[in-house]
Coordinates of C-alpha atoms in Angstrom, one line a residue:
M819 CA 147.5 164.2 150.6
T820 CA 144.6 164.7 148.6
S821 CA 143.1 167.5 146.4
A822 CA 139.9 168.7 148.2
T823 CA 137.4 170.1 146.1
S824 CA 134.7 170.9 148.7
A825 CA 134.9 171.0 152.2
K826 CA 132.4 169.1 154.4
P827 CA 129.9 170.9 156.8
Q828 CA 131.0 172.0 160.0
L829 CA 129.2 169.6 162.5
G830 CA 127.8 171.8 165.9
F831 CA 127.5 170.3 169.2
W832 CA 125.0 168.0 168.5
G833 CA 126.6 166.6 165.5
L834 CA 130.0 166.0 167.2
W835 CA 127.4 164.6 170.0
N836 CA 125.5 161.8 167.9
I837 CA 128.7 160.5 165.9
S838 CA 130.2 159.4 168.9
F839 CA 127.8 158.8 171.5
G840 CA 127.8 155.2 170.3
F841 CA 131.0 155.0 171.7
F842 CA 129.9 155.7 175.5
G843 CA 127.7 152.4 175.4
I844 CA 130.8 150.5 173.7
Q845 CA 133.1 151.9 176.7
I846 CA 130.8 150.6 179.3
G847 CA 130.6 147.2 178.2
F848 CA 134.8 147.3 177.9
A849 CA 134.9 149.1 181.5
L850 CA 132.6 146.0 183.0
Q851 CA 134.9 143.8 181.3
N852 CA 138.1 145.4 182.4
A853 CA 137.3 146.0 186.0
N854 CA 135.5 142.8 186.4
M855 CA 136.9 140.0 184.4
S856 CA 140.1 139.3 186.8
R857 CA 137.1 139.0 189.3
V858 CA 135.5 136.9 187.4
F859 CA 138.0 134.3 186.7
Q860 CA 139.2 134.2 190.5
T861 CA 135.7 133.5 191.6
L862 CA 135.4 130.7 189.5
G863 CA 138.4 129.1 190.6
A864 CA 141.2 130.6 188.8
S865 CA 144.5 131.4 189.8
M866 CA 146.3 134.3 189.6
D867 CA 149.1 132.2 187.2
D868 CA 145.8 131.7 185.0
L869 CA 144.8 135.2 184.7
P870 CA 147.1 136.3 181.6
A871 CA 145.8 133.2 179.5
L872 CA 142.2 133.6 180.4
W873 CA 142.2 137.5 179.7
V874 CA 144.3 136.3 176.0
A875 CA 141.1 136.4 174.3
A876 CA 140.6 140.1 174.2
P877 CA 144.0 141.1 172.5
L878 CA 143.9 138.2 170.3
T879 CA 140.5 138.7 169.3
G880 CA 141.3 142.9 168.6
L881 CA 144.5 141.4 166.4
I882 CA 142.4 139.7 164.0
V883 CA 138.9 141.3 163.9
Q884 CA 140.4 144.9 163.5
P885 CA 142.0 145.0 160.3
I886 CA 139.2 142.9 158.8
I887 CA 136.6 144.9 159.7
G888 CA 138.3 148.1 158.6
H889 CA 139.7 147.0 155.1
L890 CA 135.8 145.6 155.0
S891 CA 134.4 149.1 156.1
D892 CA 136.3 151.1 153.9
K893 CA 135.1 149.1 151.1
T894 CA 131.0 148.9 152.4
W895 CA 128.3 151.0 150.9
N896 CA 124.5 149.7 151.5
R897 CA 121.5 151.5 152.9
L898 CA 122.6 151.6 156.4
G899 CA 125.7 153.4 155.3
R900 CA 129.6 152.5 155.4
R901 CA 130.8 151.8 159.3
R902 CA 127.2 152.2 160.7
P903 CA 126.3 148.2 159.5
Y904 CA 129.4 147.1 161.8
F905 CA 128.2 149.0 164.5
L906 CA 125.4 147.6 164.6
T907 CA 126.3 144.1 164.0
G908 CA 128.9 144.6 166.8
A909 CA 126.5 145.8 169.5
I910 CA 123.8 143.0 169.0
F911 CA 126.6 140.0 169.4
A912 CA 128.3 142.3 172.3
A913 CA 125.1 142.8 173.9
L914 CA 124.0 139.3 174.3
S915 CA 127.4 138.0 175.4
L916 CA 127.1 140.9 178.4
F917 CA 123.9 139.2 179.5
V918 CA 124.9 135.9 179.6
M919 CA 128.0 136.0 181.4
P920 CA 126.6 136.0 184.4
L921 CA 125.2 133.0 184.0
A922 CA 128.6 131.4 184.1
P923 CA 128.4 129.6 187.1
L924 CA 125.2 127.7 186.4
I925 CA 126.9 126.0 183.1
A926 CA 129.1 122.5 183.7
A927 CA 132.4 124.4 182.9
P928 CA 131.5 127.7 184.1
L929 CA 135.3 129.0 184.0
I930 CA 135.5 128.2 180.6
F931 CA 132.2 129.3 179.6
A932 CA 133.2 132.9 180.9
A933 CA 136.6 132.7 179.0
A934 CA 134.5 131.7 175.6
M935 CA 132.0 134.9 176.5
L936 CA 134.9 137.3 177.2
W937 CA 136.2 136.1 173.3
V938 CA 132.6 136.9 172.2
L939 CA 132.1 140.1 173.9
D940 CA 135.8 141.5 173.0
A941 CA 135.2 140.4 169.4
S942 CA 132.0 142.4 169.4
L943 CA 133.4 145.3 170.8
N944 CA 136.1 145.4 168.5
V945 CA 133.9 145.0 165.6
S946 CA 131.8 147.6 166.9
M947 CA 134.5 150.2 168.0
E948 CA 136.9 149.9 165.2
P949 CA 134.8 151.9 162.5
F950 CA 133.9 154.4 165.3
R951 CA 137.6 155.7 164.9
A952 CA 137.7 156.2 160.7
F953 CA 133.9 157.5 161.3
V954 CA 135.2 160.4 162.7
G955 CA 137.3 160.9 160.4
D956 CA 135.2 159.9 157.5
M957 CA 132.3 162.5 159.0
L958 CA 134.8 165.7 159.8
N959 CA 137.4 168.1 158.4
T960 CA 140.5 167.8 159.3
D961 CA 140.6 171.0 161.5
Q962 CA 137.6 169.2 163.5
H963 CA 139.8 166.3 163.9
S964 CA 140.9 167.2 167.3
A965 CA 137.4 168.2 168.6
G966 CA 135.7 165.0 167.1
Y967 CA 138.3 162.8 168.8
A968 CA 138.2 164.8 171.9
V969 CA 134.5 164.1 172.1
Q970 CA 135.0 160.6 171.3
T971 CA 137.2 160.5 174.3
A972 CA 134.9 162.5 176.2
F973 CA 132.4 160.0 175.9
I974 CA 135.2 156.8 176.4
G975 CA 135.5 158.5 179.7
A976 CA 132.0 158.9 180.7
G977 CA 131.0 155.4 179.5
A978 CA 134.0 153.7 181.5
V979 CA 133.0 155.6 184.6
V980 CA 129.5 154.3 184.5
G981 CA 130.6 151.0 183.8
S982 CA 133.4 151.2 186.5
I983 CA 131.0 152.5 188.9
F984 CA 128.1 150.7 188.7
P985 CA 128.8 147.2 190.6
Y986 CA 129.6 149.9 193.8
F987 CA 127.0 152.2 193.1
L988 CA 124.6 149.0 193.3
E989 CA 126.2 148.2 196.3
Q990 CA 125.7 150.9 198.2
F991 CA 121.8 151.0 197.4
G992 CA 122.2 147.3 199.4
V993 CA 122.8 144.8 196.3
S994 CA 124.9 142.1 197.6
N995 CA 128.5 142.4 196.8
V996 CA 129.3 138.8 198.4
A997 CA 128.0 135.7 196.9
A998 CA 128.7 132.0 197.9
D999 CA 131.8 130.2 196.9
G1000 CA 131.8 130.0 193.1
G1001 CA 128.8 132.5 192.6
L1002 CA 129.2 136.1 191.1
P1003 CA 127.9 138.5 193.5
D1004 CA 124.4 139.9 192.8
T1005 CA 126.1 143.8 192.1
V1006 CA 128.4 141.8 189.0
K1007 CA 125.4 140.2 187.6
W1008 CA 123.2 143.4 187.8
S1009 CA 126.0 145.7 186.2
F1010 CA 126.6 143.3 183.3
W1011 CA 122.5 143.4 182.4
F1012 CA 122.6 147.1 182.7
G1013 CA 126.0 147.1 180.7
A1014 CA 124.0 144.9 178.0
F1015 CA 121.0 147.7 177.8
A1016 CA 123.2 150.5 177.7
L1017 CA 125.6 149.3 175.1
F1018 CA 123.1 148.4 172.4
T1019 CA 121.2 151.5 173.1
A1020 CA 123.5 154.0 172.7
V1021 CA 124.6 152.4 169.6
M1022 CA 121.4 152.8 168.1
W1023 CA 121.6 156.0 168.9
T1024 CA 124.3 156.8 166.1
V1025 CA 122.9 154.6 163.9
V1026 CA 119.4 156.3 164.0
T1027 CA 121.1 160.1 164.3
T1028 CA 123.7 160.0 161.8
K1029 CA 123.5 160.1 158.0
E1030 CA 126.8 158.8 156.4
Y1031 CA 128.7 160.5 153.6
S1032 CA 127.9 158.1 150.1
P1033 CA 131.3 157.5 147.9
E1034 CA 130.6 160.2 145.5
E1035 CA 130.5 162.9 148.3
M1036 CA 133.4 161.8 149.7
L1037 CA 135.0 161.9 146.3
A1038 CA 133.9 165.8 146.2
F1039 CA 135.0 166.2 149.5
D1040 CA 138.3 165.1 149.0
G1041 CA 138.8 164.5 146.0
A1042 CA 140.8 161.8 144.1
P1043 CA 143.5 160.4 145.8
A1044 CA 146.7 162.3 145.4
G1045 CA 148.8 158.7 145.4
D1046 CA 148.0 155.3 143.8
V1047 CA 146.3 153.9 147.1
A1048 CA 146.7 150.4 145.4
Q1049 CA 150.6 151.0 145.3
P1050 CA 150.9 149.1 148.5
V1051 CA 149.8 146.1 147.4
R1052 CA 151.8 145.9 144.0
A1053 CA 154.8 146.9 145.6
L1054 CA 154.2 143.5 147.9
A1055 CA 154.6 141.5 144.0
A1056 CA 158.3 142.4 144.5
K1057 CA 159.0 141.6 147.8
S1058 CA 160.8 138.5 148.5
Y1059 CA 159.6 135.9 150.9
A1060 CA 163.0 136.4 153.5
S1061 CA 161.0 138.4 156.1
S1062 CA 158.1 136.3 155.9
A1063 CA 160.6 133.2 156.9
V1064 CA 162.2 134.8 159.5
W1065 CA 158.9 135.4 161.3
A1066 CA 157.9 131.7 160.8
A1067 CA 160.9 130.9 162.0
I1068 CA 161.0 133.1 165.1
G1069 CA 157.6 131.6 165.6
I1070 CA 159.0 127.7 165.4
A1071 CA 161.9 128.8 167.9
V1072 CA 159.4 130.2 170.4
L1073 CA 157.4 127.2 170.4
F1074 CA 160.4 125.3 170.9
A1075 CA 161.6 127.3 173.4
V1076 CA 158.7 126.8 175.9
N1077 CA 159.7 123.3 176.8
S1078 CA 163.4 124.0 176.7
L1079 CA 163.4 127.1 178.9
G1080 CA 160.3 126.1 180.8
L1081 CA 158.1 129.0 179.8
E1082 CA 154.6 129.4 180.9
K1083 CA 152.2 127.5 178.6
E1084 CA 151.0 131.0 177.4
V1085 CA 153.8 131.5 175.5
Y1086 CA 152.7 128.9 173.1
L1087 CA 150.3 131.2 171.8
L1088 CA 152.9 134.3 171.1
G1089 CA 155.2 131.7 169.2
A1090 CA 151.6 130.5 166.8
L1091 CA 150.8 134.0 165.9
L1092 CA 154.6 134.9 164.8
L1093 CA 154.7 131.6 162.8
A1094 CA 150.9 132.4 161.5
Y1095 CA 152.0 135.8 160.4
G1096 CA 154.9 134.5 158.8
L1097 CA 153.1 131.9 156.7
L1098 CA 149.5 134.3 156.2
S1099 CA 152.6 137.3 154.8
A1100 CA 154.0 134.4 152.3
I1101 CA 150.8 133.6 151.3
G1102 CA 149.9 137.9 150.4
I1103 CA 153.5 138.1 148.9
S1104 CA 152.4 135.0 146.7
L1105 CA 149.2 136.3 145.4
A1106 CA 150.5 139.6 144.8
K1107 CA 153.3 138.0 142.1
Q1108 CA 150.4 136.2 140.7
G1109 CA 148.9 139.7 139.9
K1110 CA 146.0 139.0 142.1
T1111 CA 146.2 142.4 144.4
A1112 CA 142.1 142.9 144.8
N1113 CA 142.1 139.7 147.6
M1114 CA 141.7 141.3 151.6
L1115 CA 144.8 139.1 152.5
S1116 CA 147.7 140.6 150.0
S1117 CA 145.8 144.0 150.9
I1118 CA 146.6 143.9 154.2
V1119 CA 149.4 142.5 153.7
G1120 CA 150.4 145.1 151.6
D1121 CA 148.7 148.2 153.6
F1122 CA 150.6 147.0 156.3
S1123 CA 154.2 147.0 155.3
G1124 CA 153.8 149.8 153.5
M1125 CA 152.5 152.4 156.2
P1126 CA 153.0 156.3 156.1
D1127 CA 155.8 156.9 158.2
V1128 CA 154.0 159.1 161.3
M1129 CA 152.5 155.5 161.6
K1130 CA 155.5 153.5 161.9
R1131 CA 156.5 155.9 164.5
L1132 CA 153.4 156.4 166.5
A1133 CA 153.5 152.5 167.0
L1134 CA 156.2 152.2 168.7
V1135 CA 154.3 155.1 170.9
Q1136 CA 151.4 152.6 171.0
F1137 CA 153.0 149.6 171.8
F1138 CA 155.0 150.9 175.0
S1139 CA 151.5 152.7 176.0
W1140 CA 149.2 150.1 175.4
S1141 CA 151.6 147.2 177.4
A1142 CA 151.2 149.1 180.4
L1143 CA 147.5 149.6 180.1
F1144 CA 147.1 145.7 179.5
I1145 CA 149.1 145.2 183.1
M1146 CA 147.0 147.4 184.9
W1147 CA 143.6 145.8 183.8
I1148 CA 144.6 142.5 184.7
N1149 CA 146.9 143.4 187.7
T1150 CA 144.8 145.9 189.6
T1151 CA 142.7 143.7 191.1
P1152 CA 145.1 141.1 192.4
V1153 CA 147.5 144.2 193.7
V1154 CA 144.5 146.5 195.4
T1155 CA 143.3 143.4 197.4
Q1156 CA 146.5 142.1 198.0
Y1157 CA 148.6 144.9 199.1
V1158 CA 145.9 147.3 200.3
F1159 CA 143.0 145.0 201.7
G1160 CA 145.2 142.5 203.1
S1161 CA 143.3 139.5 201.4
T1162 CA 143.7 136.8 198.4
D1163 CA 140.8 134.9 199.6
T1164 CA 137.9 135.7 197.0
T1165 CA 134.8 134.3 199.4
S1166 CA 136.3 137.1 202.3
T1167 CA 134.9 140.5 202.6
A1168 CA 138.2 142.2 202.5
Y1169 CA 138.9 141.2 199.0
N1170 CA 135.7 141.9 197.8
E1171 CA 135.7 145.8 199.3
G1172 CA 139.2 145.7 197.7
A1173 CA 137.9 144.5 194.4
S1174 CA 135.0 146.8 194.2
W1175 CA 137.3 149.4 195.3
V1176 CA 139.5 148.6 192.0
N1177 CA 136.0 149.7 190.7
V1178 CA 136.2 153.2 192.0
L1179 CA 139.8 153.7 190.9
F1180 CA 139.0 152.8 187.3
T1181 CA 135.9 155.2 187.9
V1182 CA 138.2 158.0 188.5
Y1183 CA 140.7 157.9 185.9
N1184 CA 137.7 157.6 183.6
G1185 CA 136.1 160.4 184.5
V1186 CA 139.3 162.0 184.9
A1187 CA 140.2 161.3 181.2
A1188 CA 136.6 162.7 180.1
I1189 CA 137.1 166.0 181.8
A1190 CA 140.8 166.2 180.3
A1191 CA 139.9 165.3 177.0
L1192 CA 137.4 168.4 177.0
A1193 CA 139.2 170.9 179.0
L1194 CA 142.9 169.9 179.7
L1195 CA 144.0 168.5 176.5
P1196 CA 142.7 171.5 173.8
W1197 CA 145.0 173.8 175.9
L1198 CA 148.2 171.9 176.2
S1199 CA 147.7 171.1 172.7
R1200 CA 147.8 174.6 171.7
T1201 CA 150.7 175.5 173.7
F1202 CA 152.7 172.5 173.1
G1203 CA 151.7 171.1 170.2
Q1204 CA 150.0 167.5 170.0
V1205 CA 153.1 165.7 170.1
K1206 CA 154.6 167.1 173.4
T1207 CA 151.0 167.0 174.6
H1208 CA 151.2 163.4 174.6
S1209 CA 154.8 162.8 175.5
I1210 CA 153.6 165.2 178.7
C1211 CA 150.6 163.5 179.2
L1212 CA 152.4 159.7 179.3
T1213 CA 154.7 160.7 181.6
L1214 CA 152.3 161.7 184.2
G1215 CA 150.7 158.7 183.8
A1216 CA 154.1 157.2 185.0
I1217 CA 154.1 158.8 187.7
G1218 CA 150.5 157.4 189.1
F1219 CA 151.7 153.5 188.2
L1220 CA 154.8 154.4 190.2
M1221 CA 152.4 155.5 193.4
F1222 CA 151.0 152.1 193.0
F1223 CA 154.3 150.6 193.7
F1224 CA 154.8 152.5 197.0
V1225 CA 151.4 153.5 198.4
R1226 CA 149.6 151.1 200.2
D1227 CA 146.4 153.8 201.6
A1228 CA 143.1 153.1 199.4
N1229 CA 142.0 156.8 199.3
T1230 CA 145.7 157.9 198.4
L1231 CA 146.1 155.7 195.3
L1232 CA 142.9 158.1 194.0
V1233 CA 145.6 160.5 193.4
A1234 CA 147.5 158.0 191.6
E1235 CA 144.3 157.7 189.1
I1236 CA 144.4 161.6 188.3
G1237 CA 147.5 161.2 186.2
I1238 CA 146.6 157.9 184.9
G1239 CA 143.4 159.4 183.9
I1240 CA 145.1 162.1 182.1
A1241 CA 147.6 159.7 180.0
W1242 CA 144.4 157.7 179.2
A1243 CA 142.5 160.8 177.2
S1244 CA 145.7 161.5 176.0
I1245 CA 146.3 157.8 174.3
L1246 CA 143.1 157.9 172.8
A1247 CA 143.1 161.2 171.2
M1248 CA 146.3 162.6 170.3
P1249 CA 147.2 159.5 168.5
Y1250 CA 144.1 159.4 166.0
A1251 CA 143.7 163.1 165.5
I1252 CA 147.0 163.0 164.1
L1253 CA 146.5 159.8 162.0
A1254 CA 143.4 161.1 160.7
S1255 CA 144.4 164.3 159.5
N1256 CA 147.7 162.7 157.8
L1257 CA 146.5 159.5 156.1
P1258 CA 144.7 158.5 153.2
Q1259 CA 141.2 159.3 153.4
Q1260 CA 140.3 156.3 151.4
K1261 CA 141.7 153.9 153.4
L1262 CA 141.3 154.9 156.8
G1263 CA 139.3 152.5 157.8
I1264 CA 142.3 149.6 157.0
F1265 CA 145.1 151.8 158.2
M1266 CA 142.9 152.8 161.7
G1267 CA 142.4 149.0 162.0
L1268 CA 146.3 148.6 161.1
F1269 CA 146.8 150.6 163.6
N1270 CA 145.1 148.6 166.0
V1271 CA 148.0 145.6 165.6
F1272 CA 150.0 147.6 167.9
I1273 CA 147.7 148.0 170.6
V1274 CA 147.1 144.5 170.7
V1275 CA 150.7 143.0 169.9
P1276 CA 151.9 144.3 173.4
Q1277 CA 148.8 142.9 175.2
L1278 CA 149.6 139.9 174.0
L1279 CA 153.2 139.5 175.0
V1280 CA 152.2 141.3 178.4
A1281 CA 149.5 138.0 178.2
T1282 CA 152.0 135.2 177.4
V1283 CA 155.1 136.9 178.5
M1284 CA 154.8 138.5 182.1
G1285 CA 153.4 135.6 183.3
S1286 CA 157.0 134.0 183.1
I1287 CA 158.9 136.7 183.9
M1288 CA 156.6 137.3 187.3
Q1289 CA 157.0 133.5 187.8
A1290 CA 160.8 133.6 187.4
F1291 CA 161.4 136.7 189.3
F1292 CA 158.5 137.8 191.5
P1293 CA 156.4 134.8 192.3
G1294 CA 153.3 135.8 194.3
E1295 CA 154.2 139.2 194.1
P1296 CA 152.2 141.3 191.4
I1297 CA 153.3 144.6 192.3
W1298 CA 156.2 144.5 190.7
T1299 CA 153.9 144.5 187.5
M1300 CA 153.4 148.5 187.9
L1301 CA 156.9 149.0 187.8
F1302 CA 157.0 147.4 184.3
A1303 CA 153.5 149.6 183.6
A1304 CA 155.5 152.8 184.9
A1305 CA 158.6 152.2 182.5
S1306 CA 156.5 151.3 179.5
W1307 CA 154.7 154.6 179.6
L1308 CA 157.9 156.5 180.1
I1309 CA 159.7 154.7 177.1
A1310 CA 156.2 155.9 175.1
A1311 CA 156.9 159.6 176.2
A1312 CA 160.3 159.9 174.8
A1313 CA 159.2 157.8 171.7
M1314 CA 156.8 160.1 171.0
L1315 CA 159.0 163.2 170.9
R1316 CA 160.3 161.2 167.4
V1317 CA 157.2 161.4 165.5
Q1318 CA 157.3 165.4 165.0
A1319 CA 160.1 164.7 162.1
A1320 CA 157.2 162.4 160.6
L1321 CA 154.5 165.8 160.2
P1322 CA 154.5 167.6 157.6
K1323 CA 155.7 171.5 158.0
A1324 CA 153.3 174.4 159.3

């Protein structure tokens, strides 16, 4: 893909540590969000049916933010570097969001405030997270990509362990885990405040301890691009408006179908996004036809339509992988509290014990992921190759979700989390290692940002469509979501086998 003129220096253990340590803090923030926001929303008065709409902020912000940050970071160079300015900015706002989130019950409209803070938190985490994916590719040679993303995954797992277990840890030391009706328990409050400090500190570690390669150094390492990196944007000028019209028409049809078919109100968002994409792609094509190829919109639309084949095939895998993950994050608390601990009353001891046990479950799968990233994935990858390794891991994760559907013992669910943790480790490492080694280095940021679309879109579908499916077929029975999650990972495991054909022959 490129003609390299010199090799980047090999990084040792501490070099790999420094370039990824910031992700430890970012994942503490994500873990606190994933394990506690359903609890926060329900405590503040949200019903089970409201959860998908309240959670939709998370994937929507990622959909908007990551391609933009990827595009901008590819073109940024200042005294802080290329990616580090975005690490730092995102960390500041994410820490502030975590700090004020527990104050929601003191606000006149606590549920709206909490939803707004989730929006700010997720946007800020995405601003920090997206450049970290490209940062590993920037700093390492191809032969260190797998090691780099494995270390990053280990930090993700470790950060998630800390974020997930902290409320339970506080409870064991006597901090109250039950609050008056409408209030947040002290375990949740102190966990969010701790998370704010840990996130900012960890990101600052990477900012201070790393020095990015300048554009001139990157050119020396990677050589001139083998192809024309601006070609996808120019190719956009030759496209018709037909595809844009189709996307817009589908969006309009979805909007009209909400009332006529009695769908959940969250589906309005899906229709609006489809319509918006149709309109934005039409504008991007129009600008390209006018010869205006330097603008961000045309660049993003052009790169999206001109993705390399390996990225397109991995996109399908990501779609089904992240559908299951979002189902898990939204529904694990309702499933465990209702079916294992036998309560849906958010003020009861049983409900709060179940909610705390979810933190333990999430701790286990993230702890397994941290260990698997460094111990299991390298061995599987050497033995079976990256593609088959990812397929195997996704299958193990699907078995874990099936256990949730059948098991009613809290301790036995820990076994299910082992399979889910192995799959999670692979999801965080294998696709990115494959992409970093097979994408143009000069556009690694934007392609990593666009790859996030296939993480976000399935989450939006879960947040908008799943509610309608559950209300129509399984009202009040969230356990069925775990069966959907298992099926999604089995489909992803099968789709992964198609990726091998798109990789260069060894």
